[in-house]
Short mmCIF file of C-alpha atoms in Angstrom, two decimals:
data_model
loop_
_atom_site.label_atom_id
_atom_site.label_comp_id
_atom_site.label_asym_id
_atom_site.label_seq_id
_atom_site.Cartn_x
_atom_site.Cartn_y
_atom_site.Cartn_z
CA MET H 1 107.10 105.65 57.69
CA VAL H 2 103.82 103.71 57.63
CA ALA H 3 105.74 100.53 56.79
CA THR H 4 107.77 101.01 59.95
CA LEU H 5 104.60 101.18 62.03
CA ARG H 6 103.13 98.01 60.51
CA ASP H 7 103.13 94.82 62.51
CA ASN H 8 104.42 92.50 59.75
CA GLY H 9 103.00 89.58 61.73
CA THR H 10 105.60 89.79 64.46
CA GLY H 11 103.34 91.29 67.15
CA ALA H 12 104.28 94.23 69.26
CA GLN H 13 105.97 93.42 72.52
CA LEU H 14 104.44 95.62 75.16
CA ALA H 15 106.31 95.74 78.42
CA PRO H 16 104.22 96.01 81.58
CA GLN H 17 104.25 99.44 83.15
CA ALA H 18 106.45 99.96 86.18
CA GLY H 19 104.69 99.92 89.54
CA VAL H 20 105.19 99.64 93.29
CA ALA H 21 107.31 96.49 92.91
CA ASP H 22 109.78 98.48 90.78
CA LEU H 23 110.33 101.40 93.18
CA GLU H 24 113.55 99.97 94.61
CA ARG H 25 115.40 100.74 91.38
CA LEU H 26 114.67 104.46 91.88
CA ALA H 27 116.51 104.34 95.19
CA GLY H 28 120.01 103.82 93.84
CA GLY H 29 122.49 105.67 91.76
CA GLY H 30 121.70 109.32 92.48
CA ARG H 31 123.48 112.07 94.33
CA LEU H 32 121.02 111.82 97.24
CA ARG H 33 120.29 108.90 99.54
CA VAL H 34 116.73 107.63 99.04
CA ASP H 35 114.88 106.22 102.06
CA LEU H 36 112.02 104.11 100.68
CA GLY H 37 109.30 102.86 103.03
CA LEU H 38 106.33 100.75 101.91
CA ASP H 39 103.55 99.98 104.35
CA GLY H 40 100.07 98.58 104.39
CA ASP H 41 97.88 97.06 101.74
CA LEU H 42 99.73 97.52 98.45
CA ASP H 43 98.97 94.20 96.76
CA ALA H 44 96.66 93.68 93.78
CA LEU H 45 96.40 97.37 92.96
CA PRO H 46 94.66 98.24 89.70
CA PRO H 47 97.31 98.73 86.98
CA ALA H 48 96.48 102.45 86.55
CA VAL H 49 96.98 103.11 90.28
CA ASP H 50 100.13 100.99 90.43
CA ALA H 51 101.63 102.87 87.47
CA ALA H 52 100.57 106.26 88.91
CA ILE H 53 102.33 105.51 92.20
CA TYR H 54 105.54 104.73 90.34
CA ARG H 55 105.32 107.84 88.16
CA ILE H 56 104.62 110.15 91.12
CA VAL H 57 107.59 108.78 93.06
CA GLN H 58 109.81 108.76 89.96
CA GLU H 59 109.07 112.39 89.09
CA SER H 60 109.39 113.53 92.72
CA VAL H 61 112.73 111.77 93.29
CA THR H 62 114.05 113.02 89.94
CA ASN H 63 113.06 116.60 90.81
CA ALA H 64 114.79 116.33 94.19
CA MET H 65 117.94 114.94 92.55
CA ARG H 66 117.99 117.83 90.07
CA HIS H 67 116.76 120.79 92.09
CA ALA H 68 117.12 120.24 95.87
CA VAL H 69 119.58 122.73 97.34
CA ALA H 70 122.02 121.34 99.94
CA ALA H 71 119.97 118.13 100.31
CA THR H 72 121.41 114.80 101.42
CA GLU H 73 118.30 112.60 101.47
CA VAL H 74 114.93 112.01 99.86
CA VAL H 75 112.32 110.24 102.00
CA VAL H 76 109.59 108.25 100.22
CA ARG H 77 106.65 106.78 102.13
CA ILE H 78 103.82 104.85 100.52
CA THR H 79 100.98 103.63 102.69
CA GLY H 80 98.09 101.58 101.36
CA THR H 81 94.67 100.83 102.78
CA ALA H 82 91.77 98.92 101.26
CA GLN H 83 90.41 102.14 99.71
CA ARG H 84 93.37 104.45 99.05
CA VAL H 85 97.10 104.86 98.75
CA ARG H 86 98.97 107.78 100.27
CA ILE H 87 102.29 108.88 98.82
CA MET H 88 104.73 111.27 100.48
CA VAL H 89 108.08 112.31 99.03
CA CYS H 90 110.24 114.97 100.66
CA ASP H 91 113.85 116.06 100.69
CA ASP H 92 115.92 117.62 103.45
CA GLY H 93 117.29 120.48 101.37
CA ALA H 94 117.30 124.17 102.14
CA ARG H 95 113.91 125.80 101.99
CA THR H 96 113.95 127.96 98.88
CA GLY H 97 110.34 129.11 98.70
CA ARG H 98 107.78 128.09 96.18
CA GLY H 99 109.27 127.03 92.87
CA ARG H 100 107.50 127.14 89.58
CA ASP H 101 105.43 124.06 88.76
CA GLY H 102 106.68 122.45 85.58
CA TYR H 103 104.92 120.14 83.19
CA GLY H 104 105.90 117.11 85.29
CA LEU H 105 103.98 118.22 88.39
CA ALA H 106 101.01 119.38 86.30
CA GLY H 107 100.90 115.97 84.64
CA LEU H 108 101.05 114.20 87.99
CA ARG H 109 98.18 116.31 89.33
CA GLU H 110 96.11 115.39 86.28
CA ARG H 111 96.95 111.70 86.67
CA ALA H 112 95.96 111.77 90.36
CA ALA H 113 92.69 113.59 89.53
CA LEU H 114 91.82 111.01 86.88
CA LEU H 115 92.09 108.36 89.58
CA GLY H 116 89.83 110.28 91.97
CA GLY H 117 92.71 111.60 94.03
CA ASP H 118 94.80 114.69 94.42
CA LEU H 119 98.42 115.78 94.56
CA GLN H 120 99.96 118.74 96.38
CA ALA H 121 103.54 119.96 96.03
CA GLY H 122 105.37 122.81 97.70
CA PRO H 123 107.91 123.76 100.33
CA GLY H 124 108.08 121.35 103.27
CA PRO H 125 106.95 122.45 106.75
CA ASP H 126 110.52 122.81 108.03
CA ARG H 127 112.79 122.42 105.03
CA GLY H 128 113.06 121.01 101.52
CA TRP H 129 110.26 120.22 99.08
CA LEU H 130 107.24 118.05 99.86
CA VAL H 131 105.00 116.12 97.46
CA GLU H 132 101.89 114.45 98.88
CA ALA H 133 99.32 112.48 96.94
CA GLU H 134 96.32 110.35 97.71
CA LEU H 135 94.89 107.95 95.15
CA ARG H 136 91.62 106.09 95.53
CA HIS H 137 91.21 102.58 94.19
CA HIS H 138 89.18 99.41 94.23
CA ARG H 139 90.91 96.06 94.51
CA LEU H 140 91.17 93.67 91.61
CA HIS H 141 88.98 90.68 92.39
CA HIS H 142 89.70 88.52 89.39
CA ARG H 143 93.22 87.49 88.50
CA SER H 144 92.19 87.31 84.83
CA VAL H 145 92.23 91.13 84.64
CA VAL H 146 95.81 91.37 85.87
CA PRO H 147 98.10 91.96 82.88
CA ALA H 148 100.92 89.55 82.12
CA GLY H 149 104.08 90.52 83.94
CA PHE H 150 102.25 92.45 86.68
CA ARG H 151 104.01 91.82 89.99
CA PRO H 152 101.94 92.92 92.98
CA VAL H 153 103.65 93.29 96.32
CA ALA H 154 102.80 90.36 98.58
CA PRO H 155 100.57 91.28 101.55
CA ASP H 156 103.14 89.97 104.01
CA GLN H 157 106.04 91.82 102.36
CA PRO H 158 107.97 93.85 104.90
CA VAL H 159 108.68 97.50 104.65
CA ILE H 160 111.82 97.99 102.59
CA ARG H 161 114.32 100.80 102.94
CA HIS H 162 117.10 101.40 100.49
CA HIS H 163 120.06 103.56 101.29
CA ALA H 164 122.35 104.28 98.35
CA GLY H 165 125.61 102.44 98.78
CA ARG H 166 124.38 100.39 101.73
CA GLY H 167 121.80 98.17 100.07
CA LEU H 168 118.35 97.17 101.30
CA ARG H 169 117.27 96.86 104.89
CA ARG H 170 114.08 95.02 105.77
CA LEU H 171 112.28 96.65 108.68
CA GLY H 172 109.42 94.19 109.12
CA PRO H 173 105.75 94.59 108.31
CA ARG H 174 104.08 97.91 109.09
CA THR H 175 107.14 99.44 110.71
CA GLN H 176 107.08 103.21 110.77
CA PRO H 177 110.16 105.30 111.42
CA GLY H 178 110.16 107.11 114.71
CA PRO H 179 111.06 110.75 115.18
CA GLY H 180 114.71 111.31 114.49
CA ARG H 181 115.22 107.90 112.84
CA HIS H 182 114.50 109.02 109.29
CA GLY H 183 117.09 111.78 109.36
CA SER H 184 115.43 114.30 107.08
CA GLY H 185 113.13 116.24 109.38
CA CYS H 186 110.49 116.39 106.64
CA LEU H 187 108.14 113.64 107.82
CA PRO H 188 105.09 114.78 109.76
CA HIS H 189 105.13 113.61 113.38
#
């Protein structure tokens, strides 16, 4: 077994962790439509914050795909400022009361806390399940600390929405959905 773990001079190939730039791939292929909206300052995030955003969205979308009752859509909104990133994931399923928190949600709460943030999950205000997180961060100032393969979102990148089966729609920079345009009824007004 130890021989298997040895390097043998070949060098381990470490893939960069998934981040904000990789969220689009979570939007396709499931039983629910995923409405992904990115807004604000999401470029040059520290790698730990970038990876945490991806993991929070990944776990939340996966949970909705597996457990949401009578849902048709999952809405994901990520908004960045110079100091923090806010993440909101909700589905439009039937309100079933408070479910039991599994290891996934506990792990996400711990990850958010390690980054000076917090994560709340529970029934949505009107329907479905709602996950909200806020992560604090400081910008990377030197490109030399950005790992190879890291792909930050460009500051002028428009908000992107993905609807399963219909492809991507670009909404333009800093476009927010208006009431009734997101379809799920789970976004705060």
